Amino acid sequence: MAILAALSGFLRPPDCLACGAVGAWPCCSVCLPPEPAGPGPWRLAADPSVTLWTLGLYGDALRAAVLAGKLRGQAAALAALGRRLGALLLAAGVGADLVTWIAARPARGLPRDHARQVASGVAAALDLPLVDLLAPASGRDLGRARSRSRSARVADGAAPADPIGFRERNRIDTVPARPPPRVRYRLNGGRVLLVDDVATTGGTLAGAATALRRAGARQVEAAVLGASSGAFGPPVPEPGPLARSPRRGPP
Ligand SMILES: [Zn+2]
């Protein structure tokens, strides 16, 4: 079984990861159009000073494809989706000097290097160096810790069971549940493109962006395969130097 599992990571299945369409690996043009409306720029809700780029909303086909890539151990699929993201960033004129990723500790003895695989595709498409800048954050898994702490606050009556609204919900849900990652090197300026597979609240990306800036990065932008609606902040108001066409956030 172990050999079969290992082989399945190397042998490319010919089908769309999301819908199973034959001969459409990693994603057919219905599930993931070759030219989505645009990868951004948006702002990260958890830190509006950070620009967020993404293939699209994390749901439906995109979610199915990312999960299939992660759960079936398809490193090549995640890298291919990363190349697609990188190609869109190239077309959008994104500017960066290097690419890094949100590192995660192994869980139950299995590596969790999905973000590195996505980042390798992004870096290849942009022809940028891929640098192992971030050491995995210590502490509990962010998602579980956050849901526990939030449910505990709801039980205490400290947090509303029904979020008041977009901003209030984001403010509550982006309370850091663990320390930000440690940056391995001092940075002498430079523009960092920070990659993760998915942004749920964006809290992890915001914490890492802060750590990178404190380590000396001049600019940090974030790129993910898919982002949940709560990760998107207000629309970018002005066309920045990195964006040719500003777009509003997704509906
Ligand atoms: Zn499909």
Short mmCIF file of C-alpha atoms and ligand atoms in Angstrom, two decimals:
data_model
loop_
_atom_site.label_atom_id
_atom_site.label_comp_id
_atom_site.label_asym_id
_atom_site.label_seq_id
_atom_site.Cartn_x
_atom_site.Cartn_y
_atom_site.Cartn_z
CA MET A 1 0.00 0.00 0.00
CA ALA A 2 2.82 2.35 0.85
CA ILE A 3 4.38 1.79 -2.56
CA LEU A 4 1.06 2.35 -4.29
CA ALA A 5 0.51 5.52 -2.30
CA ALA A 6 3.99 6.74 -3.20
CA LEU A 7 3.51 5.90 -6.87
CA SER A 8 0.19 7.73 -7.03
CA GLY A 9 2.12 10.87 -6.16
CA PHE A 10 4.36 10.47 -9.18
CA LEU A 11 1.99 9.10 -11.78
CA ARG A 12 -0.12 11.90 -13.13
CA PRO A 13 -3.76 10.87 -13.32
CA PRO A 14 -5.13 12.17 -16.60
CA ASP A 15 -8.35 13.47 -15.08
CA CYS A 16 -9.57 16.79 -13.73
CA LEU A 17 -8.99 16.74 -9.98
CA ALA A 18 -12.31 18.44 -9.31
CA CYS A 19 -14.84 16.80 -11.63
CA GLY A 20 -12.97 13.80 -13.02
CA ALA A 21 -13.19 14.94 -16.66
CA VAL A 22 -10.86 12.64 -18.60
CA GLY A 23 -7.61 14.08 -19.91
CA ALA A 24 -7.92 17.40 -18.12
CA TRP A 25 -5.27 17.19 -15.38
CA PRO A 26 -4.94 19.08 -13.13
CA CYS A 27 -8.18 20.95 -13.83
CA CYS A 28 -10.57 21.14 -16.76
CA SER A 29 -11.46 24.52 -18.24
CA VAL A 30 -14.94 24.36 -16.68
CA CYS A 31 -13.71 23.80 -13.15
CA LEU A 32 -10.82 26.23 -13.46
CA PRO A 33 -10.96 28.45 -16.56
CA PRO A 34 -7.55 29.05 -18.09
CA GLU A 35 -8.05 32.79 -17.81
CA PRO A 36 -10.05 33.75 -14.73
CA ALA A 37 -11.34 37.31 -14.41
CA GLY A 38 -8.15 38.29 -12.66
CA PRO A 39 -5.98 37.23 -9.74
CA GLY A 40 -6.26 40.58 -7.97
CA PRO A 41 -5.04 42.74 -6.48
CA TRP A 42 -7.14 42.60 -3.38
CA ARG A 43 -6.27 43.49 0.17
CA LEU A 44 -5.89 40.97 2.94
CA ALA A 45 -8.67 41.56 5.49
CA ALA A 46 -6.39 40.63 8.39
CA ASP A 47 -3.85 43.23 7.26
CA PRO A 48 -5.05 45.58 4.49
CA SER A 49 -1.47 46.72 3.87
CA VAL A 50 -0.80 43.29 2.36
CA THR A 51 -1.88 42.74 -1.24
CA LEU A 52 -3.65 39.42 -1.85
CA TRP A 53 -3.57 37.53 -5.15
CA THR A 54 -5.54 34.34 -5.80
CA LEU A 55 -6.92 32.09 -8.51
CA GLY A 56 -10.36 32.66 -7.00
CA LEU A 57 -12.79 32.08 -4.19
CA TYR A 58 -12.03 28.93 -2.25
CA GLY A 59 -15.17 26.93 -2.99
CA ASP A 60 -16.76 24.42 -5.31
CA ALA A 61 -14.39 23.22 -8.02
CA LEU A 62 -11.31 25.10 -6.82
CA ARG A 63 -11.76 23.70 -3.32
CA ALA A 64 -12.26 20.20 -4.70
CA ALA A 65 -9.10 20.47 -6.80
CA VAL A 66 -6.95 21.82 -3.96
CA LEU A 67 -8.22 19.20 -1.53
CA ALA A 68 -7.67 16.43 -4.06
CA GLY A 69 -4.14 17.66 -4.63
CA LYS A 70 -3.46 17.73 -0.89
CA LEU A 71 -5.23 14.58 0.23
CA ARG A 72 -4.06 12.38 -2.62
CA GLY A 73 -0.51 13.56 -2.13
CA GLN A 74 -0.35 15.03 -5.61
CA ALA A 75 2.61 17.32 -5.27
CA ALA A 76 2.72 17.74 -9.05
CA ALA A 77 -0.91 18.90 -9.16
CA LEU A 78 -0.31 21.56 -6.53
CA ALA A 79 2.80 22.73 -8.37
CA ALA A 80 0.83 22.86 -11.65
CA LEU A 81 -1.87 24.96 -10.01
CA GLY A 82 0.90 27.14 -8.60
CA ARG A 83 2.31 27.63 -12.11
CA ARG A 84 -1.14 28.71 -13.26
CA LEU A 85 -1.29 31.24 -10.42
CA GLY A 86 2.24 32.41 -11.22
CA ALA A 87 1.38 32.90 -14.89
CA LEU A 88 -1.54 35.14 -13.91
CA LEU A 89 0.70 37.15 -11.60
CA LEU A 90 3.20 37.55 -14.40
CA ALA A 91 0.45 38.87 -16.67
CA ALA A 92 -0.73 41.22 -13.91
CA GLY A 93 2.79 42.63 -13.60
CA VAL A 94 3.44 41.57 -10.02
CA GLY A 95 6.85 42.64 -8.76
CA ALA A 96 8.88 40.48 -6.37
CA ASP A 97 12.49 39.51 -5.79
CA LEU A 98 11.87 36.08 -4.29
CA VAL A 99 9.13 33.62 -3.42
CA THR A 100 8.67 31.94 -0.05
CA TRP A 101 5.88 29.97 1.60
CA ILE A 102 4.05 29.36 4.87
CA ALA A 103 5.96 26.43 6.35
CA ALA A 104 4.05 23.91 8.44
CA ARG A 105 5.27 21.27 10.85
CA PRO A 106 4.70 17.63 9.92
CA ALA A 107 1.44 16.26 11.31
CA ARG A 108 1.11 12.64 12.42
CA GLY A 109 4.46 11.88 10.85
CA LEU A 110 3.38 13.16 7.41
CA PRO A 111 4.97 16.20 5.81
CA ARG A 112 2.64 19.14 5.23
CA ASP A 113 4.51 20.82 2.43
CA HIS A 114 1.52 21.76 0.27
CA ALA A 115 2.40 25.44 0.42
CA ARG A 116 5.98 24.72 -0.70
CA GLN A 117 4.66 22.75 -3.68
CA VAL A 118 2.36 25.59 -4.72
CA ALA A 119 5.19 28.08 -4.19
CA SER A 120 7.54 26.05 -6.38
CA GLY A 121 5.09 26.41 -9.27
CA VAL A 122 4.61 30.14 -8.65
CA ALA A 123 8.37 30.72 -8.52
CA ALA A 124 8.92 28.72 -11.72
CA ALA A 125 6.28 30.70 -13.61
CA LEU A 126 7.74 34.01 -12.42
CA ASP A 127 11.34 32.83 -12.87
CA LEU A 128 12.12 33.88 -9.30
CA PRO A 129 14.20 32.13 -6.62
CA LEU A 130 12.28 29.99 -4.14
CA VAL A 131 13.72 30.68 -0.69
CA ASP A 132 13.03 28.77 2.54
CA LEU A 133 12.65 31.91 4.64
CA LEU A 134 10.12 30.88 7.27
CA ALA A 135 10.49 28.32 10.04
CA PRO A 136 7.20 26.65 11.02
CA ALA A 137 5.33 28.46 13.77
CA SER A 138 5.33 26.78 17.14
CA GLY A 139 2.13 26.02 18.98
CA ARG A 140 -1.13 24.39 18.12
CA ASP A 141 -2.60 24.08 14.68
CA LEU A 142 -3.99 27.50 13.86
CA GLY A 143 -7.35 26.41 12.50
CA ARG A 144 -8.21 24.12 15.38
CA ALA A 145 -6.91 26.51 17.99
CA ARG A 146 -8.95 29.32 16.49
CA SER A 147 -12.20 27.33 16.36
CA ARG A 148 -11.70 26.19 19.93
CA SER A 149 -10.94 29.64 21.22
CA ARG A 150 -13.85 31.15 19.34
CA SER A 151 -16.33 28.54 20.56
CA ALA A 152 -14.97 29.06 24.07
CA ARG A 153 -15.58 32.80 23.75
CA VAL A 154 -19.10 32.16 22.48
CA ALA A 155 -19.72 29.86 25.47
CA ASP A 156 -18.42 32.56 27.81
CA GLY A 157 -20.68 35.12 26.22
CA ALA A 158 -17.58 37.11 25.27
CA ALA A 159 -18.15 36.66 21.54
CA PRO A 160 -21.45 36.87 19.70
CA ALA A 161 -22.79 33.55 18.43
CA ASP A 162 -23.88 35.37 15.26
CA PRO A 163 -21.13 37.66 14.03
CA ILE A 164 -22.20 41.28 13.91
CA GLY A 165 -20.91 41.83 10.43
CA PHE A 166 -18.03 41.51 8.02
CA ARG A 167 -15.50 43.62 9.89
CA GLU A 168 -16.43 42.44 13.35
CA ARG A 169 -16.31 38.84 12.22
CA ASN A 170 -12.90 39.31 10.73
CA ARG A 171 -11.63 41.14 13.76
CA ILE A 172 -12.69 38.27 16.03
CA ASP A 173 -11.57 35.45 13.80
CA THR A 174 -8.14 36.82 13.05
CA VAL A 175 -6.99 36.90 16.66
CA PRO A 176 -3.66 35.09 16.36
CA ALA A 177 -3.91 31.64 17.89
CA ARG A 178 -0.17 31.02 17.84
CA PRO A 179 3.01 33.02 17.43
CA PRO A 180 3.96 34.08 13.89
CA PRO A 181 6.66 32.08 12.10
CA ARG A 182 10.32 32.83 12.69
CA VAL A 183 12.24 34.31 9.78
CA ARG A 184 15.47 32.41 9.19
CA TYR A 185 17.47 35.28 7.71
CA ARG A 186 17.77 39.03 7.96
CA LEU A 187 16.50 40.66 4.80
CA ASN A 188 18.14 43.71 3.34
CA GLY A 189 15.04 45.22 1.78
CA GLY A 190 13.59 43.24 -1.05
CA ARG A 191 10.10 42.33 -2.17
CA VAL A 192 8.77 39.00 -0.93
CA LEU A 193 5.93 37.05 -2.53
CA LEU A 194 4.48 34.91 0.26
CA VAL A 195 2.63 31.78 -0.91
CA ASP A 196 0.16 29.48 0.82
CA ASP A 197 -2.30 26.98 -0.58
CA VAL A 198 -5.43 28.54 0.93
CA ALA A 199 -6.32 31.69 2.89
CA THR A 200 -9.24 31.15 5.26
CA THR A 201 -9.10 34.24 7.46
CA GLY A 202 -5.73 35.46 6.23
CA GLY A 203 -4.48 35.62 9.82
CA THR A 204 -1.57 33.28 9.12
CA LEU A 205 -0.49 35.30 6.08
CA ALA A 206 -0.79 38.56 8.02
CA GLY A 207 1.36 37.23 10.86
CA ALA A 208 4.01 35.98 8.47
CA ALA A 209 3.98 39.26 6.52
CA THR A 210 4.59 41.19 9.73
CA ALA A 211 7.46 38.88 10.65
CA LEU A 212 9.01 39.28 7.19
CA ARG A 213 8.79 43.07 7.34
CA ARG A 214 10.36 43.07 10.81
CA ALA A 215 13.15 40.94 9.37
CA GLY A 216 13.80 43.66 6.81
CA ALA A 217 11.55 42.93 3.82
CA ARG A 218 10.58 46.15 2.07
CA GLN A 219 7.35 44.76 0.63
CA VAL A 220 5.33 41.59 1.21
CA GLU A 221 2.52 40.41 -1.06
CA ALA A 222 0.54 37.21 -0.60
CA ALA A 223 -0.59 34.69 -3.23
CA VAL A 224 -2.83 31.67 -2.63
CA LEU A 225 -4.64 29.16 -4.84
CA GLY A 226 -7.97 29.95 -3.19
CA ALA A 227 -9.22 32.45 -0.62
CA SER A 228 -12.39 32.32 1.48
CA SER A 229 -14.62 35.39 1.35
CA GLY A 230 -13.53 36.36 4.89
CA ALA A 231 -9.92 36.73 3.73
CA PHE A 232 -10.74 39.60 1.35
CA GLY A 233 -10.50 43.09 2.73
CA PRO A 234 -11.86 46.26 1.14
CA PRO A 235 -11.13 46.73 -2.58
CA VAL A 236 -7.85 48.30 -3.54
CA PRO A 237 -8.82 51.93 -4.21
CA GLU A 238 -5.99 53.07 -6.47
CA PRO A 239 -4.08 51.31 -9.19
CA GLY A 240 -0.85 50.48 -7.45
CA PRO A 241 2.52 50.26 -9.18
CA LEU A 242 2.05 46.47 -9.24
CA ALA A 243 -1.39 46.44 -10.79
CA ARG A 244 -2.41 47.37 -14.27
CA SER A 245 -6.13 47.03 -13.63
CA PRO A 246 -7.61 47.39 -10.16
CA ARG A 247 -10.60 45.22 -9.52
CA ARG A 248 -13.23 45.08 -6.90
CA GLY A 249 -13.39 42.22 -4.46
CA PRO A 250 -15.42 39.13 -5.32
CA PRO A 251 -19.16 39.16 -4.60
ZN ZN B 1 -13.32 19.67 -14.01
#
